[in-house]
Amino acid sequence: MQSTGQKITTSYSSFETVRKEGYLYVDKTAYLYRLVTGSDMYFLSRPRRFGKTLTVSTLEAIFQGRRELFKGLAIDKTDYDWKPYPIIHIDFGDCPFDTPKELDSWLCDLVLRIAKGNGVVVEGMRNSAVLFANLLEALSSREGKVVVLVDEYDKVLSDNVFSPEVEKLRQVLGNFYQVVKTKGALLRFVFITGVTKYARLSVFSKMNNLNDISLDPGYGTMLGYTQKELEENFAGYIGQGTRDTGMGREAYLAKVREMYDGYRFAPGCETVYNPVSVGLFFTNGHGKAFKNFWFDTGSSKLVMDMAQSVDLDVTEDLGMGMDADALSEFDVAELKDMRGDVNKVQAFLLQTGYLTIESGNESMLMLRFPNAEVRNAYSKSLLRRLYGPTSQNVIMAMEGRLKEGDTASCMEMLAAFFAKIPYKETRKESDFAQVVDALVAAMSVEVRMASEDRTSAGRIDLTVETGRHVYVMEFKVDKSAEAALRQIKEKRYADKFRLEKGKTIHLLGIAFSSTGHTVQDWKEEVLD
């Protein structure tokens, strides 16, 4: 195997380790230069596995004055002065506690360790906010202004949303962060990261001087890889991948883009790739196994709870858009009590990376799944919630039948699947469509789908491609399958596939019953 270039790591989030060990680093320091020479307090929300911890570590190295680690990078070519500052670095990803007393004690111990490491003595009552304030006073009086870096500020709350003590946890954190505002004159720089911005969490109500750059177009591509960054930094891996798969370069890049690109963090911004998924694709997947590497174990159950609480319909609700104010009104209490409306559930899904921005303006955001990888993860979670742990067996069986062109068996399995879903007053076509879409989206990457597939004559409810077989589907509720099939033929939905040689096209009309809650009838016409 030919050399593919620098080695890749998805395990290390230490900037020092990445640079000293020779791991590939996609240069984002031009953005960091703007941060460290601009406003002094920032907040950035991004999904997990997007490089927030590495960003915090890189900022730490900058404020340590370790210019030698930045040789050849963008910031090294600027006029930055590389002056070292005392740094308070807090990573809540390291906090294992879930009670207010334990959290406060953990913060106290952390403050005292930081003080000892900096050679200062901190005294005062055993209270994290008091000790934090005293640490800032002690460091600034000896060394000048202080840098505060906080990673995963929201993890303790998100992990304990359903705890009866979540409000007390919020109070501990609020009092701790209040120090950053009251001691602002002692601070050179503050950078706080998290997944979710809890708008009424005292982190923000008491720290209203934070500059939230989460939706700032100027920082929309600071985390994640742009198409140009992917092609330039992973050129050797891409070349090897095309050789190993036998795919042409454009087809190969299109597949990588379909699977791992698509995140947009501000309206009008360029999309970016998930950096961890890309890294795992080129290492664990060897650049040829287009698998799902994206997962979010920390919020998967919570995401499904939220979606179910408002009966989120990803086919219909996403098409209506999201009120942009939902992001500023989102609150941890709504997660706890499951009272969120559809807008706020979409806001939560946006921040956790299950959805991304398609387009929008100051008042309305249109959302979508970022890519096939995330849609697959969401669909599998949804189906497990609806059907139970054996849903994956059904998915695999249906995929096999679709590849064989065995429509009758697929329809039998689909009817049985709906029959086992817990009772719900399913009446709308979109309710049925969402389950069918989820079943197909949860299949392997060999199955391609398009929901609400546009043609010159209208929208096809669902198209599915499985190699030799193409399925053009139209759904009806409390109407005949014949009517659904007739619509496919009258609107010539299949025309877009007729030029593809060697394809068997299945025109498939499916009728659902709103009272029986399952497949009522189906009609098929096969075009060879």
XYZ file of C-alpha atoms in Angstrom:
528
model
C 0.000 0.000 0.000
C 1.366 3.389 -0.945
C 1.917 6.121 1.648
C -1.255 8.101 2.223
C 0.349 11.009 4.100
C 0.336 12.033 7.758
C -1.166 9.632 10.244
C -4.646 10.446 11.546
C -5.850 10.399 15.130
C -9.409 10.531 16.440
C -8.317 9.606 19.973
C -6.116 12.531 20.991
C -7.547 15.991 21.660
C -4.301 17.472 22.939
C -2.850 19.990 20.494
C 0.626 19.321 21.867
C 0.293 15.578 21.250
C -1.107 16.055 17.763
C 1.773 18.332 16.774
C 4.628 16.532 18.526
C 3.540 13.064 17.395
C 3.144 14.186 13.788
C -0.600 13.623 13.439
C -2.478 15.402 10.695
C -3.785 18.794 11.842
C -6.116 20.797 9.630
C -5.009 24.371 10.251
C -7.744 26.407 11.955
C -5.416 28.885 13.643
C -6.416 31.810 11.411
C -9.790 31.706 13.177
C -8.127 31.455 16.574
C -5.955 34.463 15.808
C -9.111 36.487 15.233
C -10.499 35.248 18.540
C -7.448 35.969 20.669
C -7.033 39.439 19.198
C -10.717 40.346 19.307
C -13.433 40.319 21.961
C -12.422 38.825 25.299
C -15.353 36.481 26.124
C -16.763 33.866 23.730
C -19.246 31.018 23.716
C -19.345 28.379 20.957
C -21.929 25.621 20.637
C -21.176 22.635 18.411
C -22.255 18.971 18.376
C -20.073 16.440 20.131
C -17.215 14.882 18.154
C -16.619 18.113 16.271
C -13.237 19.168 17.678
C -14.244 21.525 20.494
C -11.788 19.950 22.940
C -8.923 20.190 20.437
C -9.851 23.843 19.852
C -9.692 24.561 23.592
C -6.346 22.750 23.823
C -5.016 24.805 20.892
C -6.092 28.043 22.582
C -4.348 26.868 25.743
C -1.099 26.360 23.825
C -1.432 29.848 22.297
C -1.840 31.473 25.719
C 1.040 29.422 27.081
C 3.153 31.164 24.457
C 4.277 27.888 22.893
C 5.033 29.234 19.459
C 7.208 26.235 18.596
C 4.079 24.075 18.341
C 2.613 26.379 15.673
C 5.503 26.367 13.217
C 4.142 26.534 9.679
C 0.584 27.305 10.768
C -1.366 30.454 9.912
C -1.036 32.126 13.318
C 2.751 31.756 13.220
C 2.802 34.130 10.259
C 0.917 36.892 12.084
C 1.950 39.633 14.486
C 0.665 37.781 17.550
C 2.964 38.515 20.524
C 2.946 35.014 22.149
C 2.886 36.431 25.646
C 2.183 33.696 28.241
C -0.763 34.069 30.632
C -1.941 32.128 33.684
C -4.650 29.721 32.498
C -7.629 28.170 34.248
C -8.716 25.201 32.122
C -11.890 23.365 33.155
C -13.147 20.306 31.279
C -16.535 19.115 32.518
C -16.088 15.989 30.445
C -13.853 14.850 33.311
C -16.547 15.373 35.959
C -18.099 12.022 37.053
C -20.482 13.437 39.648
C -24.218 14.044 39.493
C -25.167 15.685 42.797
C -24.796 19.378 43.724
C -22.551 18.595 46.697
C -20.231 16.360 44.680
C -20.123 18.840 41.788
C -19.210 21.709 44.102
C -16.560 19.565 45.793
C -15.102 18.518 42.430
C -14.863 22.162 41.364
C -13.245 23.106 44.673
C -10.611 20.384 44.273
C -9.982 21.437 40.681
C -9.493 25.097 41.666
C -7.077 24.098 44.420
C -5.079 21.883 42.026
C -4.827 24.721 39.503
C -3.689 27.056 42.278
C -1.026 24.597 43.413
C 0.162 24.105 39.833
C 0.594 27.858 39.502
C 2.364 28.218 42.843
C -0.306 30.311 44.556
C -2.228 29.741 47.775
C -6.011 30.027 47.717
C -7.899 30.332 50.964
C -11.553 30.770 51.846
C -14.637 28.759 52.658
C -15.089 25.390 50.922
C -17.283 26.772 48.151
C -16.373 26.508 44.466
C -17.498 30.033 43.543
C -15.599 31.607 46.450
C -12.422 29.636 45.732
C -12.672 30.410 42.014
C -12.926 34.146 42.718
C -9.990 33.956 45.112
C -7.930 32.035 42.544
C -8.554 34.735 39.926
C -7.516 37.402 42.446
C -4.355 35.536 43.430
C -3.243 34.775 39.850
C -3.948 38.272 38.506
C -2.226 40.024 41.420
C 0.945 38.049 40.724
C 0.951 37.516 36.945
C -1.542 39.934 35.404
C -4.703 39.059 33.532
C -5.961 35.482 33.461
C -7.295 33.198 30.672
C -10.324 30.981 31.408
C -11.081 28.023 29.108
C -14.151 25.844 29.745
C -14.957 22.724 27.721
C -18.344 20.923 27.760
C -19.842 23.424 30.200
C -23.301 21.807 29.780
C -22.407 18.119 30.134
C -23.301 17.817 33.823
C -26.762 19.249 33.148
C -27.434 17.297 29.946
C -26.419 14.044 31.627
C -28.784 14.732 34.535
C -31.800 16.325 32.884
C -34.208 13.935 34.602
C -32.538 14.136 38.000
C -34.651 15.769 40.739
C -31.555 17.792 41.596
C -30.995 19.297 38.147
C -32.046 22.761 39.348
C -29.561 22.617 42.209
C -26.847 21.503 39.788
C -27.728 24.484 37.638
C -27.428 26.763 40.685
C -23.935 25.465 41.517
C -22.779 26.090 37.966
C -24.511 29.472 37.806
C -22.782 30.705 40.938
C -19.452 29.423 39.662
C -19.799 31.124 36.274
C -21.059 34.335 37.862
C -17.473 34.858 39.011
C -16.375 35.246 35.383
C -18.664 38.254 35.040
C -17.928 39.883 38.378
C -14.167 39.434 37.930
C -14.184 40.400 34.253
C -11.582 43.138 34.782
C -9.049 40.449 35.758
C -9.557 38.384 32.590
C -7.563 38.480 29.366
C -9.731 35.924 27.512
C -12.665 33.563 28.125
C -13.740 30.731 25.827
C -16.622 28.409 26.748
C -17.828 25.470 24.658
C -20.786 23.140 24.888
C -23.365 21.311 22.829
C -26.510 23.112 23.934
C -27.123 26.704 24.894
C -29.559 26.598 27.790
C -30.880 30.106 27.383
C -32.216 30.627 30.889
C -29.347 28.818 32.534
C -27.606 31.340 34.744
C -24.444 30.773 32.728
C -26.016 33.110 30.201
C -28.429 35.195 32.228
C -25.650 36.146 34.633
C -22.910 36.171 32.011
C -24.707 38.297 29.425
C -21.409 39.746 28.238
C -20.492 36.518 26.437
C -20.099 36.866 22.679
C -22.026 33.883 21.274
C -20.402 32.956 17.938
C -22.350 29.707 17.461
C -24.333 31.088 14.487
C -21.780 33.693 13.400
C -21.041 33.195 9.665
C -17.486 34.367 10.285
C -16.857 31.256 12.360
C -19.162 28.857 10.502
C -16.286 26.693 9.241
C -13.949 26.999 12.246
C -14.807 23.446 13.299
C -15.229 20.632 10.800
C -13.605 20.345 7.368
C -14.580 22.262 4.258
C -14.458 20.500 0.897
C -11.181 22.245 0.081
C -9.646 21.277 3.423
C -10.702 17.669 2.936
C -9.203 17.396 -0.546
C -5.966 19.192 0.353
C -5.239 17.568 3.711
C -6.420 14.036 2.912
C -5.209 13.876 -0.693
C -3.140 10.729 -0.165
C -5.991 8.929 1.588
C -8.434 9.967 -1.142
C -6.100 8.700 -3.835
C -5.684 5.370 -2.077
C -9.448 5.144 -1.536
C -10.200 5.571 -5.228
C -7.701 2.848 -6.085
C -9.029 0.426 -3.466
C -12.693 0.948 -4.366
C -12.175 1.205 -8.108
C -14.329 4.320 -8.132
C -13.555 7.424 -10.174
C -12.368 10.406 -8.154
C -15.576 12.415 -8.583
C -17.816 9.474 -7.735
C -15.672 8.671 -4.708
C -15.733 12.250 -3.400
C -19.482 12.430 -4.015
C -19.987 9.335 -1.853
C -17.779 10.706 0.938
C -19.718 13.972 0.753
C -23.083 12.188 0.867
C -22.041 10.259 3.979
C -20.078 12.736 6.107
C -20.492 16.325 4.822
C -23.502 18.610 5.097
C -23.247 20.450 8.424
C -24.039 24.141 8.070
C -23.670 26.300 11.170
C -25.041 29.587 9.836
C -27.422 30.416 6.967
C -25.507 30.830 3.731
C -22.306 29.296 5.098
C -20.323 26.584 3.390
C -21.031 23.092 4.706
C -18.427 21.109 6.629
C -17.591 17.459 7.265
C -17.725 15.836 10.669
C -13.993 15.593 11.513
C -14.252 12.441 13.625
C -16.310 10.608 11.012
C -13.776 11.556 8.336
C -10.900 10.401 10.521
C -12.568 7.076 11.273
C -13.509 6.576 7.632
C -9.883 6.859 6.541
C -8.542 4.784 9.454
C -11.073 2.206 10.700
C -12.874 2.224 7.345
C -9.596 2.266 5.383
C -11.089 4.809 3.007
C -13.321 2.235 1.375
C -15.894 1.100 3.967
C -18.646 3.723 3.873
C -19.973 2.930 7.335
C -21.770 4.950 9.960
C -19.175 6.269 12.362
C -21.335 9.027 13.845
C -23.011 8.435 17.138
C -23.900 10.465 20.187
C -24.348 8.107 23.111
C -24.684 11.028 25.484
C -27.910 12.356 23.995
C -29.403 9.560 21.873
C -32.058 8.574 24.424
C -32.753 12.200 25.278
C -33.125 13.055 21.586
C -35.706 10.298 21.099
C -37.552 11.327 24.271
C -37.735 14.898 23.014
C -38.842 13.915 19.512
C -41.524 11.604 20.861
C -42.767 14.204 23.350
C -44.005 16.401 20.503
C -44.557 13.597 17.972
C -41.914 15.126 15.697
C -42.518 14.300 12.046
C -39.258 14.746 10.164
C -41.100 14.596 6.854
C -43.684 17.266 7.619
C -42.324 19.377 10.505
C -38.936 20.053 8.918
C -40.697 21.353 5.836
C -42.388 24.027 7.946
C -39.130 25.465 9.277
C -38.097 26.503 12.768
C -38.580 29.829 14.505
C -35.011 31.141 14.928
C -35.945 32.525 18.355
C -36.306 28.952 19.595
C -32.527 28.824 19.968
C -32.491 31.779 22.354
C -35.540 30.545 24.299
C -34.366 26.957 24.838
C -34.124 25.883 28.491
C -32.999 22.827 30.410
C -36.281 22.774 32.387
C -38.197 22.050 29.187
C -36.093 18.957 28.630
C -36.721 17.813 32.173
C -40.483 18.272 32.031
C -40.847 17.253 28.370
C -42.903 20.353 27.613
C -40.954 21.521 24.592
C -42.812 22.540 21.468
C -41.811 21.403 17.982
C -39.650 24.486 17.439
C -37.662 23.863 20.599
C -37.277 20.167 19.876
C -35.872 21.079 16.469
C -33.547 23.562 18.197
C -32.300 20.754 20.416
C -31.796 18.419 17.443
C -29.933 21.201 15.616
C -27.534 21.758 18.491
C -26.889 18.066 19.052
C -26.047 17.532 15.356
C -29.050 15.443 14.308
C -30.233 18.334 12.142
C -28.446 21.168 10.406
C -29.327 24.441 8.699
C -30.490 24.186 5.101
C -31.261 27.877 4.655
C -32.870 30.718 6.546
C -32.799 34.249 7.874
C -33.041 36.084 11.181
C -36.581 34.858 11.853
C -36.875 31.400 10.259
C -34.478 28.489 9.762
C -35.100 25.555 7.428
C -33.520 22.381 8.766
C -32.604 18.964 7.365
C -30.507 15.926 8.197
C -26.890 16.834 7.436
C -26.034 13.581 5.662
C -26.829 9.897 5.185
C -24.776 8.881 8.222
C -26.818 10.977 10.656
C -30.135 10.147 9.031
C -29.286 6.481 9.437
C -28.416 6.960 13.126
C -31.637 8.886 13.811
C -33.745 6.345 11.918
C -32.288 3.391 13.809
C -32.924 5.124 17.134
C -36.491 5.966 16.104
C -37.244 2.415 15.003
C -35.780 0.930 18.181
C -38.059 3.246 20.127
C -41.130 2.255 18.078
C -40.508 -1.435 17.561
C -37.902 -2.553 20.090
C -34.396 -4.042 19.827
C -35.362 -6.514 17.080
C -36.082 -3.700 14.615
C -32.616 -4.166 13.098
C -33.511 -7.732 12.115
C -36.541 -6.436 10.208
C -34.445 -3.758 8.513
C -31.854 -6.284 7.325
C -34.515 -8.704 6.088
C -36.364 -6.010 4.154
C -33.131 -4.769 2.601
C -32.373 -8.268 1.348
C -35.804 -8.575 -0.270
C -35.556 -5.150 -1.890
C -32.233 -6.099 -3.454
C -33.834 -9.250 -4.812
C -36.849 -7.390 -6.203
C -39.179 -9.391 -3.947
C -41.829 -6.723 -3.401
C -44.460 -9.104 -2.034
C -42.243 -10.218 0.845
C -41.339 -6.605 1.601
C -45.006 -5.648 1.804
C -45.726 -8.560 4.147
C -42.894 -7.477 6.447
C -43.967 -3.839 6.278
C -47.535 -4.733 7.278
C -46.250 -6.870 10.156
C -43.949 -4.084 11.282
C -46.782 -1.542 11.466
C -48.978 -4.071 13.270
C -46.438 -4.352 16.111
C -45.946 -0.622 16.620
C -47.728 0.503 19.819
C -51.177 1.945 19.148
C -51.369 5.557 18.132
C -54.075 7.451 16.298
C -52.180 7.437 13.032
C -54.246 9.272 10.444
C -51.971 11.397 8.279
C -50.075 10.140 5.284
C -46.901 11.680 6.687
C -47.183 9.500 9.817
C -46.966 6.371 7.699
C -44.376 7.892 5.363
C -42.081 8.733 8.272
C -41.922 5.100 9.396
C -41.285 3.810 5.859
C -38.630 6.486 5.331
C -36.967 5.506 8.613
C -36.926 1.818 7.660
C -35.168 2.556 4.384
C -32.828 5.193 5.868
C -31.712 2.684 8.505
C -30.543 0.228 5.830
C -26.950 -0.069 4.670
C -25.226 2.510 2.466
C -25.851 0.236 -0.522
C -29.488 1.373 -0.442
C -30.091 4.915 -1.655
C -33.272 6.819 -0.996
C -34.916 10.151 -1.719
C -37.925 11.245 0.288
C -40.251 13.737 -1.377
C -38.185 13.264 -4.541
C -38.816 16.171 -6.920
C -39.715 15.738 -10.585
C -40.996 18.189 -13.181
C -44.550 16.982 -12.500
C -44.503 16.857 -8.709
C -42.943 15.026 -5.782
C -42.524 11.274 -5.476
C -43.267 10.169 -1.916
C -40.215 7.902 -1.878
C -37.702 6.485 -4.313
C -35.383 3.638 -3.332
C -32.405 2.338 -5.323
C -30.810 -1.019 -4.469
C -28.399 -1.700 -7.293
C -30.441 -3.377 -10.082
C -33.811 -2.403 -8.637
C -35.457 1.026 -8.389
C -38.691 1.506 -6.442
C -40.931 4.503 -7.152
C -43.458 4.708 -4.309
C -46.626 6.682 -3.748
C -48.541 6.499 -0.461
C -52.260 6.964 0.171
C -54.340 6.773 3.360
C -57.891 5.400 3.247
C -57.730 5.401 -0.539
C -56.994 2.631 -3.012
C -53.536 1.389 -3.931
C -54.761 1.568 -7.520
C -55.171 5.343 -7.141
C -51.610 5.636 -5.848
C -50.238 3.585 -8.753
C -52.301 5.606 -11.229
C -50.745 8.840 -9.907
C -47.238 7.461 -10.467
C -48.086 6.618 -14.058
C -50.050 9.775 -14.870
C -47.314 12.047 -13.559
C -44.618 9.927 -15.197
C -42.583 9.740 -11.993
C -40.487 6.886 -13.353
C -39.212 8.774 -16.410
C -36.120 10.048 -14.574
C -34.919 6.447 -14.144
C -35.689 5.038 -17.604
C -32.328 6.028 -19.093
C -30.409 3.971 -16.521
C -29.513 0.718 -18.270
C -29.850 -2.595 -16.480
C -32.379 -1.279 -13.958
C -35.682 -2.908 -13.091
C -38.157 -0.185 -12.156
C -40.950 -1.020 -9.706
C -43.943 1.334 -9.670
C -45.427 0.763 -6.230
C -48.667 2.212 -4.896
C -49.232 1.585 -1.177
C -52.521 2.223 0.629
C -52.566 2.543 4.424
C -55.555 2.358 6.754
C -55.966 5.103 9.360
C -58.077 2.786 11.512
C -56.143 -0.441 10.967
C -52.818 1.415 11.307
C -51.079 -0.763 8.737
C -50.806 -1.575 5.024
C -54.305 -1.987 3.608
C -53.370 -2.841 0.025
C -50.612 -2.425 -2.525
C -50.286 -2.520 -6.301
C -47.162 -2.922 -8.378
C -46.183 -2.561 -12.004
C -42.701 -3.629 -13.093
C -40.829 -1.967 -15.957
C -37.802 -3.845 -17.333
